[in-house]
Amino acid sequence: MDREKVRPWQIANANAGDLIMSPGGPSGLIGGLLSKLDPGQYYSHMAMMVTDQVEFRQATSSEGRIERFYDGSILGIQDAPTNGIKEEGLRNQWPGTLTQTVEQAYLSWRDHPLERDGDGNPKKDDDDVDIPVAGFGFKDEATGSSFIIDAVSFSPVSMNVRGTDELLWPLVVTSCPELTTTTVVNTRRRVAGVARDLRGHYRLFGYTNGAIATDSNFDGPASLEARLPDPACSGAGGSIPVERTQAMVCSTFPWAAVQRANELGAQSVPPLPQIILDGRPHHPQRADASSEACASSAFFKRLPNIDKLDLQTPDGLYLYGEGERTIAARWLHDDYMVPKVETKIDDSLPDVWGDLGVVGGLGVSALIALLTALPLTTVAIVLGLAPAIIDELVILTSDMPDDVANQLCNAFASDDCTQASKDSDAWKQPGIGHSVSPDNIVNAWAPPTSESMEFVHGLYGWNDRIRMRPPGYVENPPTRSTWQISQGVGEIEGRVSYRDHAGELVGVIGAQVRIGCSHLASKHDGLVFEQGLPSGRYWCVARYTDPATGLILDSKGQQVIIPDGGGTGLKIELFSPPDTRRGVLITGHMDLVNRYAVGKDWWGHPTFTVGPSYLGLDYWPPDPQYQAQRDASMKQGVGTSQQVDDWGQAELQCDLEIQPDRSIKVSWRARLKESDSDPWQKTGELIVPAKNAPSDPSVTAVIDIVRSEMAWPVRAHIEFGVDNNTAP
């Protein structure tokens, strides 16, 4: 296979220094915590692009790895946190900073690739940890296990956003094309270069005090990455050992990169402009007609003046009051961590009862009710167990969940990660905080406002929906190149344009142009002019997001010669992607019920989003060496499974196949299942035509299923719609 002509998975509208935001939701730890603030926040994780379209860097933590640091055991349950969580596993969390290709991260998130046995069950290592497929796992030297890192999500989430139910998409946070200058582009790239070299561990206290990312008193030990990388785009340089890591979370990572870029910029000769992220109150953000136009064109509406400041707030960080932090802390303790630990106990109780010789046994909720309603001596008689065993059951079901929740809350509130903190409720008075969240960055980091030799005010302030491109064949790859010493400098003057419906060339503002390692932004009417570029022969490409359609327009790539001491003209034409490439999105909801003969029925009303899935008639040529990739790009299987009480799942699976007329055939099947061997109960087929406009209606289906357990059935009502849009 000619790998030079194969394009990997890309975020097509993201360049180095741009920020990727993943929507959270109220169920996850960080998403739930941020949703309890005032106002509630919607994005829970983020990363920074360090290579155009194909590579990003992030600071994150592996929750499964933290559980390896549970200290204690009880009633035969090993690694039960009866003594809390070992301090080193909670304070300096792993992996911290790491770089992933978009392809690696996307497939990790979508497929969660694990080694499996002949029955399809995940293979386990010696410590009972799932083994990732080669190339997808990151090895933790402290525990010896490898873990999949899938923190960045790529699909929209159905969520109530500012009072309205809607799809919340992952975002690319950058600057508005109309305000983007070459200085802004290159300053973001300067930050991305610094971000490559930052080494951090993940530290929960960063959500209280974001500035610990630049405070050496909070440095921790070397983590996943032991060495600094070679400099990019230079062909030279070596790597050096890393001995210490900075304390950060996902959103303080880019803030720390900017602080380090400013530090290095001040040391340069001549000094580089200092970067101002927000600037308020001393540097008001841009407020003019162009800024208003950019605000209206952002995909996710910004609320730029809602974030709070005080005199102690560093630029780019924000104030969180004690009242909202207390509410969030109580949610974390009462509604997240205690139930989470109880659920894990519930999973272990069948083995506990079996070892104790108790037939049937009880779940956590029933056991807690029994232990609180009756004297312990009576409970011992009822269960036929020794009083000492009953004492351990009290620890297991009551003390242990509270202890773990206390320790985690204190880690967030005050950096007290000691095991003694499991018995402390100091977190109930968390005080104020100064930090930054993904939503703060979306809303408040400034758009390009002003620039000079001394400072650049604003690098972001605008966003677009993430635009994914799947692997494909590149018909016009760059020509082979060699490193040569430039003999001088020259200049470029040209225009970036595309053809409108009348066939006329129209210049575009804000297109990003790359000439070798130089990066430029087109100005009014598509003008590109730059002096002082190193002379030589280069490959030139340009890319632009059409604000009217959301499609990514690309140039075909061309050779450019910059003469020594002279100039060259440049004409760059942009082309829309072919409409033979489709993005298929399935959204819907389920109404689920588990009927009970005695007691209250269980109801669930989950919403779901599947995709987008990318299918096309021409991602790959009809060549035998690309046959497997071509088949996968034309027909894919997708689906969702939603939990029904403690009974089983409601499952929907769809086979998607693109047709010659660009429509998508959807063959669906649905069932209520207790195990994977249960039969499919309903099947059907939809033909979904290509949309002419995003506002065109979805093609929908309604499914009703019942599975009777005597006179008390389990039922599912499923409604879903399919959209067939042009892929970006």
XYZ file of C-alpha atoms in Angstrom, residues 288-668:
381
model
C -17.328 46.290 17.151
C -19.404 45.242 14.144
C -16.929 42.577 13.043
C -16.925 41.083 16.537
C -20.723 40.993 16.567
C -20.746 39.269 13.167
C -18.306 36.674 14.448
C -20.382 36.121 17.587
C -23.444 35.361 15.468
C -21.536 32.918 13.250
C -20.089 30.820 16.107
C -21.579 27.333 16.153
C -22.141 27.362 19.946
C -23.315 30.729 21.228
C -20.787 32.365 23.529
C -21.738 34.216 26.716
C -18.601 36.340 27.048
C -19.436 38.323 30.191
C -20.790 35.735 32.600
C -17.495 34.530 34.069
C -16.539 36.074 37.401
C -13.277 37.813 38.307
C -11.736 39.388 41.381
C -8.472 41.244 42.005
C -6.626 37.972 42.610
C -7.714 36.336 39.349
C -4.810 35.807 36.900
C -5.470 36.442 33.212
C -7.242 33.449 31.687
C -8.489 32.070 35.024
C -11.839 32.776 36.718
C -13.384 33.072 40.166
C -15.609 30.353 41.646
C -17.517 31.328 44.792
C -17.792 29.186 47.904
C -21.560 28.781 47.526
C -21.462 27.137 44.110
C -18.386 25.100 45.065
C -20.197 23.772 48.141
C -23.173 22.675 46.030
C -20.850 20.951 43.561
C -18.914 19.267 46.375
C -22.076 17.883 47.986
C -23.165 16.483 44.620
C -19.755 14.870 44.179
C -19.936 13.240 47.608
C -23.616 12.330 47.944
C -24.814 11.771 44.401
C -21.729 10.556 42.559
C -19.017 8.920 44.648
C -21.104 7.181 47.332
C -23.479 5.573 44.763
C -20.503 4.708 42.537
C -18.744 2.791 45.307
C -22.034 1.162 46.325
C -22.544 -0.040 42.752
C -19.116 -1.681 42.794
C -19.972 -3.302 46.099
C -23.244 -4.535 44.583
C -21.264 -6.246 41.808
C -19.090 -8.003 44.392
C -21.844 -9.079 46.827
C -22.856 -12.295 45.017
C -19.344 -13.667 45.555
C -19.377 -12.448 49.167
C -22.673 -14.210 49.898
C -21.425 -17.354 48.192
C -18.249 -17.391 50.296
C -20.323 -16.849 53.455
C -22.745 -19.629 52.557
C -25.749 -17.295 52.320
C -28.256 -18.409 49.689
C -29.600 -15.577 47.523
C -28.244 -12.738 49.613
C -29.200 -9.069 49.372
C -28.206 -6.123 47.247
C -26.604 -3.004 48.716
C -29.808 -0.987 49.107
C -31.681 -3.843 50.786
C -28.691 -4.638 52.993
C -28.341 -1.003 54.096
C -32.069 -0.861 54.873
C -31.776 -4.017 56.981
C -28.687 -2.797 58.843
C -30.291 0.563 59.671
C -33.721 -0.803 60.594
C -32.726 -3.586 63.000
C -30.185 -4.079 65.782
C -27.003 -5.668 64.465
C -27.490 -8.726 66.682
C -30.906 -9.259 65.075
C -29.451 -8.870 61.590
C -26.808 -11.470 62.458
C -29.563 -13.913 63.428
C -31.650 -13.140 60.317
C -28.698 -13.703 57.982
C -27.209 -16.519 60.032
C -23.845 -14.756 60.296
C -21.416 -14.067 63.121
C -21.545 -10.559 64.667
C -17.971 -9.923 63.460
C -19.114 -10.484 59.880
C -22.006 -8.072 60.405
C -19.510 -5.434 61.617
C -17.575 -5.846 58.353
C -20.795 -5.555 56.349
C -21.397 -2.190 58.055
C -17.925 -1.038 57.031
C -18.461 -2.304 53.484
C -21.841 -0.700 52.883
C -21.632 2.467 54.978
C -18.164 3.553 56.077
C -16.238 2.647 52.938
C -18.347 4.593 50.388
C -18.338 7.646 52.659
C -14.581 7.392 53.256
C -13.726 7.206 49.543
C -16.064 10.107 48.779
C -14.518 12.210 51.581
C -11.001 11.602 50.332
C -11.871 12.489 46.742
C -13.749 15.656 47.760
C -10.827 16.805 49.912
C -8.453 16.216 46.995
C -10.580 18.572 44.879
C -11.110 21.184 47.602
C -7.739 21.479 49.325
C -5.245 19.020 47.766
C -5.527 16.858 50.881
C -5.033 13.430 49.316
C -3.805 11.701 52.450
C -5.578 8.554 53.511
C -6.404 10.288 56.789
C -8.624 12.690 54.813
C -11.161 9.880 54.372
C -12.382 10.687 57.870
C -12.523 14.451 57.291
C -15.463 16.495 56.052
C -13.378 19.674 55.600
C -14.521 19.667 51.972
C -17.902 20.972 53.152
C -16.248 24.415 53.526
C -14.289 24.521 50.245
C -13.654 28.279 50.111
C -13.324 30.116 46.795
C -11.412 28.919 43.747
C -9.509 30.457 40.838
C -9.303 28.163 37.847
C -10.533 27.700 34.288
C -12.937 25.195 32.758
C -13.613 24.298 29.118
C -16.780 26.441 29.193
C -14.790 29.392 30.566
C -12.485 29.098 27.571
C -15.353 28.842 25.090
C -17.119 31.850 26.572
C -14.472 34.192 27.869
C -11.058 33.814 26.233
C -10.879 36.844 23.945
C -11.252 37.015 20.183
C -8.379 38.709 18.309
C -8.671 42.234 19.653
C -5.322 43.947 19.068
C -1.728 43.079 18.288
C 1.592 44.893 18.416
C 5.284 44.232 18.931
C 4.584 44.034 22.689
C 1.485 41.857 22.949
C -1.196 39.845 21.161
C -4.600 40.210 22.797
C -6.913 37.324 21.930
C -6.297 34.015 20.146
C -9.710 32.349 20.332
C -13.224 33.722 20.907
C -15.045 31.671 18.244
C -15.978 28.040 17.658
C -17.225 25.594 15.077
C -18.646 22.109 15.269
C -15.974 19.449 15.002
C -15.689 18.279 11.370
C -14.290 14.773 11.059
C -12.809 13.235 7.922
C -12.303 9.485 7.697
C -9.295 7.830 6.053
C -9.135 8.146 2.290
C -6.968 8.142 -0.804
C -5.004 11.311 -1.608
C -4.891 11.875 -5.347
C -2.474 14.797 -5.262
C 0.035 14.237 -2.431
C 2.977 16.589 -1.863
C 6.006 15.953 -4.009
C 9.039 14.416 -2.345
C 11.204 17.047 -0.675
C 14.698 17.448 0.753
C 16.172 19.781 3.364
C 18.217 22.605 1.858
C 19.747 25.776 3.310
C 17.819 28.827 2.159
C 19.991 31.424 0.403
C 17.935 34.458 1.405
C 14.392 35.754 1.674
C 11.610 36.680 -0.708
C 7.925 37.510 -0.664
C 4.558 36.070 -1.654
C 1.563 37.918 -3.015
C -1.585 36.125 -4.093
C -5.254 35.374 -3.601
C -7.309 32.520 -2.156
C -10.710 32.052 -3.778
C -13.464 29.609 -4.709
C -16.061 29.551 -7.480
C -19.572 30.627 -6.586
C -22.770 29.296 -8.189
C -22.218 31.590 -11.168
C -18.704 30.230 -11.712
C -17.025 33.458 -10.587
C -13.937 33.357 -8.370
C -14.709 34.861 -4.954
C -11.947 35.683 -2.469
C -12.275 34.327 1.068
C -11.062 35.907 4.280
C -9.499 33.744 6.981
C -8.342 30.828 4.826
C -5.245 29.220 6.315
C -2.397 28.862 3.846
C 0.670 26.711 4.441
C 3.805 27.225 2.367
C 6.387 24.759 3.647
C 6.627 25.526 7.375
C 5.200 29.050 6.997
C 1.565 29.629 7.910
C -0.461 32.590 6.657
C -4.058 33.782 6.859
C -5.832 35.312 3.871
C -7.124 38.851 4.327
C -9.950 40.828 2.765
C -10.985 39.450 -0.643
C -8.632 36.507 -0.141
C -5.422 38.549 -0.293
C -2.235 36.797 0.840
C 0.876 38.943 1.210
C 3.960 38.112 3.243
C 7.530 39.367 3.184
C 10.673 37.840 4.624
C 9.894 34.219 3.739
C 12.928 31.948 3.278
C 13.654 31.464 -0.398
C 13.340 28.004 -1.924
C 10.893 25.514 -3.406
C 7.853 24.627 -1.279
C 4.539 22.790 -1.338
C 1.544 25.063 -0.832
C -1.933 24.082 0.401
C -4.891 26.057 1.724
C -8.025 25.187 3.683
C -11.179 27.103 4.552
C -14.479 26.328 6.294
C -17.446 27.631 4.332
C -19.590 29.397 6.966
C -22.755 28.903 4.899
C -22.479 25.100 4.600
C -19.950 24.030 7.226
C -18.049 22.157 4.505
C -14.259 22.146 4.370
C -12.835 23.629 1.148
C -9.326 22.536 0.135
C -6.876 23.547 -2.537
C -5.299 20.807 -4.644
C -1.764 21.670 -3.561
C 0.925 23.190 -5.759
C 4.624 23.859 -5.898
C 5.706 27.415 -5.064
C 9.136 28.905 -5.685
C 10.110 31.886 -3.541
C 13.059 33.572 -5.262
C 15.994 34.974 -3.314
C 15.411 38.702 -3.033
C 12.310 38.644 -5.209
C 8.621 37.866 -5.147
C 6.184 35.443 -6.674
C 2.506 35.581 -7.495
C 0.151 32.946 -6.173
C -3.329 31.834 -7.191
C -5.031 29.349 -4.889
C -8.431 27.931 -5.762
C -10.480 26.071 -3.156
C -12.815 23.158 -3.902
C -15.766 21.735 -1.978
C -15.753 18.049 -1.014
C -17.785 15.833 -3.368
C -21.377 15.193 -2.287
C -20.769 11.482 -2.880
C -19.367 11.488 0.666
C -22.023 11.348 3.378
C -22.213 11.867 7.121
C -25.007 9.743 8.627
C -26.352 10.666 12.058
C -28.921 8.606 14.011
C -30.699 10.230 16.958
C -33.615 9.026 19.025
C -35.082 8.163 22.378
C -36.505 5.171 24.185
C -39.321 4.811 26.687
C -38.506 1.738 28.780
C -40.465 0.075 31.587
C -39.932 -2.932 33.810
C -43.277 -3.887 35.384
C -43.353 -5.276 38.926
C -46.068 -7.415 40.509
C -45.209 -5.887 43.904
C -43.687 -2.462 44.293
C -43.124 0.466 41.956
C -42.521 -0.008 38.230
C -39.125 1.092 36.866
C -39.155 3.647 34.034
C -36.361 4.968 31.848
C -36.406 7.591 29.094
C -32.890 7.642 27.602
C -31.997 9.658 24.528
C -29.242 8.439 22.230
C -27.028 9.604 19.395
C -25.174 7.241 17.071
C -22.516 8.640 14.783
C -21.902 10.480 12.663
C -20.869 7.569 10.461
C -19.000 8.409 7.273
C -19.778 6.579 4.039
C -18.728 7.446 0.503
C -18.582 6.166 -3.032
C -15.074 7.461 -3.653
C -13.043 7.650 -0.430
C -10.972 4.808 -1.887
C -10.297 3.865 -5.532
C -11.510 0.507 -6.930
C -8.045 -0.958 -6.535
C -7.431 -4.435 -5.036
C -4.908 -3.085 -2.513
C -7.610 -0.803 -1.042
C -10.527 -3.243 -1.241
C -10.936 -3.696 2.533
C -10.899 0.058 3.139
C -13.316 0.657 0.265
C -15.764 -1.912 1.609
C -15.617 -0.357 5.105
C -16.261 3.125 3.691
C -19.410 1.980 1.857
C -21.083 -0.224 4.469
C -20.924 0.031 8.258
C -22.752 -1.329 11.280
C -23.681 0.922 14.219
C -25.973 0.699 17.211
C -26.840 1.505 20.783
C -27.788 -0.426 23.906
C -29.690 1.117 26.840
C -30.006 -0.425 30.301
C -33.433 -1.579 31.503
C -33.427 -1.530 35.301
C -31.337 -4.480 36.536
C -33.093 -6.787 34.071
C -31.189 -6.376 30.782
C -30.912 -4.028 27.795
C -32.936 -2.548 24.966
C -30.771 -2.751 21.842
C -30.961 -1.176 18.379
C -28.526 -2.098 15.607
C -28.373 -0.575 12.102
C -26.457 -1.617 8.980
C -25.755 1.436 6.806
C -24.976 1.105 3.097
C -24.494 3.944 0.615
C -26.337 3.609 -2.699
C -25.272 4.885 -6.168
C -27.729 7.803 -5.874
C -26.086 8.853 -2.534
C -29.043 7.619 -0.470
C -28.377 5.388 2.524
C -30.074 2.044 3.031
C -30.618 1.430 6.744
C -31.371 -2.160 7.753
C -32.359 -2.115 11.427
